CSV table of N, CA and C in Angstrom, one decimal:
chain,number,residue,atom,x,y,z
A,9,UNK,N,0.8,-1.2,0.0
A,9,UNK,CA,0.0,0.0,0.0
A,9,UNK,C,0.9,1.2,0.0
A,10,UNK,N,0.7,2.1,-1.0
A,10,UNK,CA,1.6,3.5,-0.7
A,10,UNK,C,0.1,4.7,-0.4
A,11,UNK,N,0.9,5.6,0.0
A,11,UNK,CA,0.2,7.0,0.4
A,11,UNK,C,0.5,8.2,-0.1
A,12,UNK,N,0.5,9.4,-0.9
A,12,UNK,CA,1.0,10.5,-1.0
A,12,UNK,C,0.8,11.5,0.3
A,13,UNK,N,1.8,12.2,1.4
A,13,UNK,CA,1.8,12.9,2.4
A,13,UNK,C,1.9,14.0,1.8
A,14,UNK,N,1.4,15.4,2.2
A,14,UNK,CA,2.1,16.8,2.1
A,14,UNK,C,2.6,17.1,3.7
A,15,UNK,N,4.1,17.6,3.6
A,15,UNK,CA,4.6,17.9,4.9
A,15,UNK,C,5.7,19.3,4.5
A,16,UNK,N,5.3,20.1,5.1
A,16,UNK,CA,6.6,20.8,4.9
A,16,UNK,C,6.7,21.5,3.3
A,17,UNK,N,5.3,21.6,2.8
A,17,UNK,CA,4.9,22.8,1.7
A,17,UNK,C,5.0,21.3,0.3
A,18,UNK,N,5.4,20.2,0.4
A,18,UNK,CA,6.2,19.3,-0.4
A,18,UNK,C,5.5,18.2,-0.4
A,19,UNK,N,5.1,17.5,-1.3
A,19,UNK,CA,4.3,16.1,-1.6
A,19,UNK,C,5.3,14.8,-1.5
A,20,UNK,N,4.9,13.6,-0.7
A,20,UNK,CA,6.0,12.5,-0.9
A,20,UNK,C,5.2,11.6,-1.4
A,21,UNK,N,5.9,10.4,-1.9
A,21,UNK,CA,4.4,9.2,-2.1
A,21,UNK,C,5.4,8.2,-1.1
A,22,UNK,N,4.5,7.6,-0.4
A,22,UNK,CA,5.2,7.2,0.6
A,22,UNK,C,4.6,5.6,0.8
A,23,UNK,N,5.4,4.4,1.2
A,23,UNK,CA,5.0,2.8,1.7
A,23,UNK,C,5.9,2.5,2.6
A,24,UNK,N,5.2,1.5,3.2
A,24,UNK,CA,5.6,1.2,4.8
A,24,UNK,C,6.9,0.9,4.7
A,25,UNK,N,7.8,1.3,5.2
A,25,UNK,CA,9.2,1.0,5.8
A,25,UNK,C,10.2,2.0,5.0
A,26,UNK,N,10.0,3.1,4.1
A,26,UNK,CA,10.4,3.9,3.3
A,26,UNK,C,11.2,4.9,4.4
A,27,UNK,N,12.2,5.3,3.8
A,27,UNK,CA,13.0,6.2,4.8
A,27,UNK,C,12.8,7.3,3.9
A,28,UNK,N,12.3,8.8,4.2
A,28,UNK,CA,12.4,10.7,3.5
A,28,UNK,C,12.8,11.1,4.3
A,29,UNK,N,13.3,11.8,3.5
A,29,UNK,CA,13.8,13.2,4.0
A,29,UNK,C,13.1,14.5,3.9
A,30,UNK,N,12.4,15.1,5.3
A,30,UNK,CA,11.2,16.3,5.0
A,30,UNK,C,12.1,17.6,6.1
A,31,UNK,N,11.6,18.5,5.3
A,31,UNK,CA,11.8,19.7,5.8
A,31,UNK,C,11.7,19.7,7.6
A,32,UNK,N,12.8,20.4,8.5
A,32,UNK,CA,12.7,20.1,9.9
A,32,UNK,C,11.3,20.0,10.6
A,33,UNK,N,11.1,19.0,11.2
A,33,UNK,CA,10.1,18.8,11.9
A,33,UNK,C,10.5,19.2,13.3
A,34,UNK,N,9.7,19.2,14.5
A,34,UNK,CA,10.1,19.0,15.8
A,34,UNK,C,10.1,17.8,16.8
A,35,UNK,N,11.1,16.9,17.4
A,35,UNK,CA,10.9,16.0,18.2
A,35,UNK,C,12.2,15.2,17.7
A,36,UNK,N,12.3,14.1,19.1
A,36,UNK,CA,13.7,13.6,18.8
A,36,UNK,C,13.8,12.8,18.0
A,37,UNK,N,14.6,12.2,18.0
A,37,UNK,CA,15.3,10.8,17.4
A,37,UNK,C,14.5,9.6,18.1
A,38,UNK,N,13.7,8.9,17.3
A,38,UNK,CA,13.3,8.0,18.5
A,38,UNK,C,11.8,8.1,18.2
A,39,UNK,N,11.6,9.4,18.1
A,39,UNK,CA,9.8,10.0,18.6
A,39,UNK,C,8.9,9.1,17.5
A,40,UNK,N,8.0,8.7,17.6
A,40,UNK,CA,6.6,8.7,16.6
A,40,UNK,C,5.9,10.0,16.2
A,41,UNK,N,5.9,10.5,14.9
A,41,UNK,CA,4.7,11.4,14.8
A,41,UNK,C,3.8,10.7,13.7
A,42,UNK,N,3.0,11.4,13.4
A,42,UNK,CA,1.8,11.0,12.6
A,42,UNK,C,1.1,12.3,11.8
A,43,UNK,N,1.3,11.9,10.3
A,43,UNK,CA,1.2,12.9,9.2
A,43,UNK,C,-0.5,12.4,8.6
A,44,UNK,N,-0.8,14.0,9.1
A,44,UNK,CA,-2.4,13.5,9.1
A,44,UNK,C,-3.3,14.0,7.5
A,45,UNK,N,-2.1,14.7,7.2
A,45,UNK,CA,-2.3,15.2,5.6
A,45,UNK,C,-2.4,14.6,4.3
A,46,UNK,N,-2.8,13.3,4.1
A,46,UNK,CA,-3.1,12.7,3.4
A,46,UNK,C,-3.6,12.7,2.3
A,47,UNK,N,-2.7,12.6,0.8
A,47,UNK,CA,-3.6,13.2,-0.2
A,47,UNK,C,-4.5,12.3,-1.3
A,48,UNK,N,-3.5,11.4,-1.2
A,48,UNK,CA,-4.1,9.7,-1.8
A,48,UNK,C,-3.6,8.3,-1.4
A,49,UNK,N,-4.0,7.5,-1.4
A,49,UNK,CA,-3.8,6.6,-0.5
A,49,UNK,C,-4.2,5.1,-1.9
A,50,UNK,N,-3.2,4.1,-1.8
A,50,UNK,CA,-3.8,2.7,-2.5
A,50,UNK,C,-2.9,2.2,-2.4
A,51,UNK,N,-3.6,0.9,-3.4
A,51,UNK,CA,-2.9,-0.3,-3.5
A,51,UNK,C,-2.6,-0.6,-5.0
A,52,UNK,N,-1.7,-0.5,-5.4
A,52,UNK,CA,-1.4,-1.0,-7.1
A,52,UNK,C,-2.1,0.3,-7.7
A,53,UNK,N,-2.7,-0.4,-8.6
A,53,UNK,CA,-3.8,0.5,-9.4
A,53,UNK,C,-5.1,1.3,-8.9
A,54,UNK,N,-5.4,0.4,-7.7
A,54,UNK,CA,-6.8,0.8,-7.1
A,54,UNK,C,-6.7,1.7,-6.0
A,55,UNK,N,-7.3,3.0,-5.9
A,55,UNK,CA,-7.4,3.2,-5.1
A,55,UNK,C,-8.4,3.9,-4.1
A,56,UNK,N,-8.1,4.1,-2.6
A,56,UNK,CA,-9.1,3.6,-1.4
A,56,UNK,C,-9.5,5.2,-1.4
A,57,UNK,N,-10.3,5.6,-0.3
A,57,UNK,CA,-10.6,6.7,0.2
A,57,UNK,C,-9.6,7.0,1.5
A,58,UNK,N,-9.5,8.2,1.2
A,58,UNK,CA,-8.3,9.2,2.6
A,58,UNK,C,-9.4,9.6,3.7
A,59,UNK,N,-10.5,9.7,3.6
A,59,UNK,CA,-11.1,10.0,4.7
A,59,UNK,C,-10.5,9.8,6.6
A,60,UNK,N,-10.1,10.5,6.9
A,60,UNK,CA,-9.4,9.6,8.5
A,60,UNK,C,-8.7,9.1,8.4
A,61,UNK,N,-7.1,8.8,7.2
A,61,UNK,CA,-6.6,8.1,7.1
A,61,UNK,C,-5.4,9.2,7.1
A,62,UNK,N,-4.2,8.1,8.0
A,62,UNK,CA,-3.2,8.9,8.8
A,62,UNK,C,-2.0,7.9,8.2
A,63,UNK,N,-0.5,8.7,8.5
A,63,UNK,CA,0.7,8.1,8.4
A,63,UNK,C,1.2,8.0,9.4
A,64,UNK,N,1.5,6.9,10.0
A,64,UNK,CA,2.3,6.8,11.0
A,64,UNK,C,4.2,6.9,10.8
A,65,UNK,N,5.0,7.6,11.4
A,65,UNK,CA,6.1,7.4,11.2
A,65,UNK,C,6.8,7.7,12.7
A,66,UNK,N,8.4,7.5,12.3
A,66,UNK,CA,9.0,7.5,13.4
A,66,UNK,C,10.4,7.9,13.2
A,67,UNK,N,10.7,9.2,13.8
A,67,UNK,CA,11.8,9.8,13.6
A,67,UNK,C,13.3,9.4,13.7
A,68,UNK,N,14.0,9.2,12.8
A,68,UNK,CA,15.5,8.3,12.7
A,68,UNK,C,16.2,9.6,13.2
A,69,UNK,N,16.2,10.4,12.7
A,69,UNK,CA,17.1,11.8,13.0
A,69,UNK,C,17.3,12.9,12.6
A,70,UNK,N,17.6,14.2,13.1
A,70,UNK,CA,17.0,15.8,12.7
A,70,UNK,C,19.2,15.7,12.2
A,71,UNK,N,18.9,16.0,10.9
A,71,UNK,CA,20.5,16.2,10.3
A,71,UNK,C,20.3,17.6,9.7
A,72,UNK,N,21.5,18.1,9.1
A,72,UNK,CA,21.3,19.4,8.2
A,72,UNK,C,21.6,18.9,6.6
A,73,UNK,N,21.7,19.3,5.8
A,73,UNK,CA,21.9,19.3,4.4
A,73,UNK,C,23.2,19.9,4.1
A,74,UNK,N,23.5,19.4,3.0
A,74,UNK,CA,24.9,20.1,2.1
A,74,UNK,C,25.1,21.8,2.1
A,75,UNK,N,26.1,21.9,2.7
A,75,UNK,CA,26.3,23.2,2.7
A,75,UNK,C,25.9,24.3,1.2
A,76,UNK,N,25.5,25.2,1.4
A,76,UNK,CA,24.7,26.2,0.2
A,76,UNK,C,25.6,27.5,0.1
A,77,UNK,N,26.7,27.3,-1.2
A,77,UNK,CA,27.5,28.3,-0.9
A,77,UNK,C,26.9,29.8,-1.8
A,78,UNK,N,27.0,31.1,-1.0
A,78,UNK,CA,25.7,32.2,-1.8
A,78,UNK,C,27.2,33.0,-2.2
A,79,UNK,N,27.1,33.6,-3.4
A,79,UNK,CA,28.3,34.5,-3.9
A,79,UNK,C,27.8,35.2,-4.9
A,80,UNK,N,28.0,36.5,-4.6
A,80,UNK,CA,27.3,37.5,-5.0
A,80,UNK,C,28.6,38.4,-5.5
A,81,UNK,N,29.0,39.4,-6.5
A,81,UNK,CA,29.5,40.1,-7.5
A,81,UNK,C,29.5,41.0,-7.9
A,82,UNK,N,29.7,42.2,-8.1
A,82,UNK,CA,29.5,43.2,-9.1
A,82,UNK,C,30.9,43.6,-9.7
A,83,UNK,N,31.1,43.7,-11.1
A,83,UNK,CA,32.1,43.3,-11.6
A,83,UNK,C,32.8,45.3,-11.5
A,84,UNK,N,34.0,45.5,-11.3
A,84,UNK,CA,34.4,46.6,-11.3
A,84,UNK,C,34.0,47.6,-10.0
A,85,UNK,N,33.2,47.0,-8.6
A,85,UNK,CA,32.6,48.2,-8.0
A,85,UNK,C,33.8,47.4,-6.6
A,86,UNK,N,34.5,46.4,-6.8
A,86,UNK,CA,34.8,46.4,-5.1
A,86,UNK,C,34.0,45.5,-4.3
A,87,UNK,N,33.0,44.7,-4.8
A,87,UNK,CA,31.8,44.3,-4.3
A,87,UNK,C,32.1,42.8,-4.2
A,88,UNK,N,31.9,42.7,-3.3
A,88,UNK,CA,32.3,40.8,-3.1
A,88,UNK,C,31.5,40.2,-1.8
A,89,UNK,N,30.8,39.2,-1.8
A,89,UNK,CA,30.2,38.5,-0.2
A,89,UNK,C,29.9,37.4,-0.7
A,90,UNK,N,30.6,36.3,0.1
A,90,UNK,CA,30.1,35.1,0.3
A,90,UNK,C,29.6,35.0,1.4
A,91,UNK,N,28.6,33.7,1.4
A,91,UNK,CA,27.7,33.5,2.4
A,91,UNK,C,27.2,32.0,2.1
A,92,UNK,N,27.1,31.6,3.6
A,92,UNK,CA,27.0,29.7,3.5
A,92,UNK,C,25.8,29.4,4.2
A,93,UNK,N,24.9,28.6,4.0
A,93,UNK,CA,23.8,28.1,4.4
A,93,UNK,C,23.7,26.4,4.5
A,94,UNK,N,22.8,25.7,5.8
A,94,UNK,CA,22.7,24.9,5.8
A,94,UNK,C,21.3,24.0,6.4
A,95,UNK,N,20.4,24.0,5.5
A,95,UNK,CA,19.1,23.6,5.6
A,95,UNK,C,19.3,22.4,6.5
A,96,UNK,N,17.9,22.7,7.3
A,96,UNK,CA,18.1,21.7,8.5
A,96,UNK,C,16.7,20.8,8.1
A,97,UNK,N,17.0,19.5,8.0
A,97,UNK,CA,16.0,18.9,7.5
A,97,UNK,C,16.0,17.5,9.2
A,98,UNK,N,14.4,16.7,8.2
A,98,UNK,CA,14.5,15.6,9.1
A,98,UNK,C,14.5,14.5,8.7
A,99,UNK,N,14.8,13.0,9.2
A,99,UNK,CA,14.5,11.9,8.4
A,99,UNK,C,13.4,11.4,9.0
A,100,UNK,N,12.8,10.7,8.6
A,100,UNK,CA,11.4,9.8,8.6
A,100,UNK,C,11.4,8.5,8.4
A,101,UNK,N,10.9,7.5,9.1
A,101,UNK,CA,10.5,6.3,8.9
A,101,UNK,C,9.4,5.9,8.9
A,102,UNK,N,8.7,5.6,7.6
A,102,UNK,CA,7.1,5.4,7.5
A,102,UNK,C,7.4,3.9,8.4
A,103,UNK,N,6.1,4.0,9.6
A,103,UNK,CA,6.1,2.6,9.8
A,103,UNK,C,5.0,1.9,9.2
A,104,UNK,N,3.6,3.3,9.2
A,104,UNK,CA,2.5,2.1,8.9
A,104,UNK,C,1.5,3.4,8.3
A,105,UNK,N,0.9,3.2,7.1
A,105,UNK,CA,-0.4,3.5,6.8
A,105,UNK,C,-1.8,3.3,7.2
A,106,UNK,N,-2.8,4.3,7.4
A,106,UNK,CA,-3.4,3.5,8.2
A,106,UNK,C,-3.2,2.6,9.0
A,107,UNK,N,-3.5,1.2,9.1
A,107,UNK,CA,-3.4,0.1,9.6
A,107,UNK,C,-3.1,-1.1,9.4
A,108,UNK,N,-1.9,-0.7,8.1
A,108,UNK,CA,-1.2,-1.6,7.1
A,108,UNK,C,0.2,-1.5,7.9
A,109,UNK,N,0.7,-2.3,8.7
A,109,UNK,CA,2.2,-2.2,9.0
A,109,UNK,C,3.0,-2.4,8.6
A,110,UNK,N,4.5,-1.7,8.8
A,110,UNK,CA,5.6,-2.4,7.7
A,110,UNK,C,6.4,-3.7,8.3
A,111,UNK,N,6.2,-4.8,6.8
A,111,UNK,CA,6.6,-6.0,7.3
A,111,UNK,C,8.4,-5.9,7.5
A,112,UNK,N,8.8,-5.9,8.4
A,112,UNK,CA,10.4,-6.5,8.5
A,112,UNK,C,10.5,-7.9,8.4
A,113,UNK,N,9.8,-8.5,8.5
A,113,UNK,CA,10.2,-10.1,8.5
A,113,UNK,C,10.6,-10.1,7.0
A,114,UNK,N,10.0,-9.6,5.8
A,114,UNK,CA,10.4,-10.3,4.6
A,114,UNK,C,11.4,-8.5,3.9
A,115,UNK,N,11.8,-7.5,5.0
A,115,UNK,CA,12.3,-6.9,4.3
A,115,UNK,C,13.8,-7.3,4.9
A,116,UNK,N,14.5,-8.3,6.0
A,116,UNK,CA,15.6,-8.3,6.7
A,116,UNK,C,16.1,-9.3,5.5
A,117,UNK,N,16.1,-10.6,4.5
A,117,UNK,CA,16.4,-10.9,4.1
A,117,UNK,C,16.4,-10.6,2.5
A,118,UNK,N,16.3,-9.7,2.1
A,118,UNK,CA,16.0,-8.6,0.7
A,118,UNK,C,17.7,-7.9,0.9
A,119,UNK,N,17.3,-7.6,2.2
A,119,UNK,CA,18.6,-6.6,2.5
A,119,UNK,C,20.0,-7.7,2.4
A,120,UNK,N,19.9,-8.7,2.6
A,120,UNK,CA,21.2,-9.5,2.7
A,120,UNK,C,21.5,-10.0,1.5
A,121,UNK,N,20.7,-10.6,0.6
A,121,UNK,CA,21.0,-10.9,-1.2
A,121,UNK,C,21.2,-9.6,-1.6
């Protein structure tokens, strides 16, 4: 089953056990939150109603992004400024849609072949 979330101004399409990266949220490493924004929701081809229908996830860890180097110019005036930026984002672990959980049992041996 996948879900399309909006978090953070940005649409993801999201299935259980999926690791995103969404614009900083609040809460630790560790926490559960639940993305209640739900835009479409199914299975394969078919899909269900979003009515009440929520994303469960669980926060792996608040990191920053690649540094953003800003450099600005005016050619002949003397004029020079750099400037660095570093978006602070968060990571996400979908655990369950609705009330569809994500299986580990058949995703621990996927990961070893």
């Amino acid at each position: 089953m996948f879900a399309i979330v909006r978090t953070g101004g940005k649409q993801y399409r999201v299935a259980a056990g999926d690791r995103i990266v969404v614009e900083k949220m609040d809460g630790e490493a560790g926490q559960s939150v639940t993305l209640a924004d739900v835009l479409l929701a199914g299975t394969g081809g078919e899909l269900q109603s979003v009515d009440g229908l929520t994303v469960a996830a669980e926060i792996v860890a608040q990191a920053k992004a690649d540094k953003v180097i800003v450099f600005k110019k005016r050619r002949r005036h003397n004029y020079r400024r750099k400037n660095g930026h570093r978006q602070r984002h968060t990571i996400l672990k979908i655990v369950a849609i609705g009330d569809h959980k994500a299986d580990t049992a058949g995703e621990a041996p996927a990961a070893q072949a």
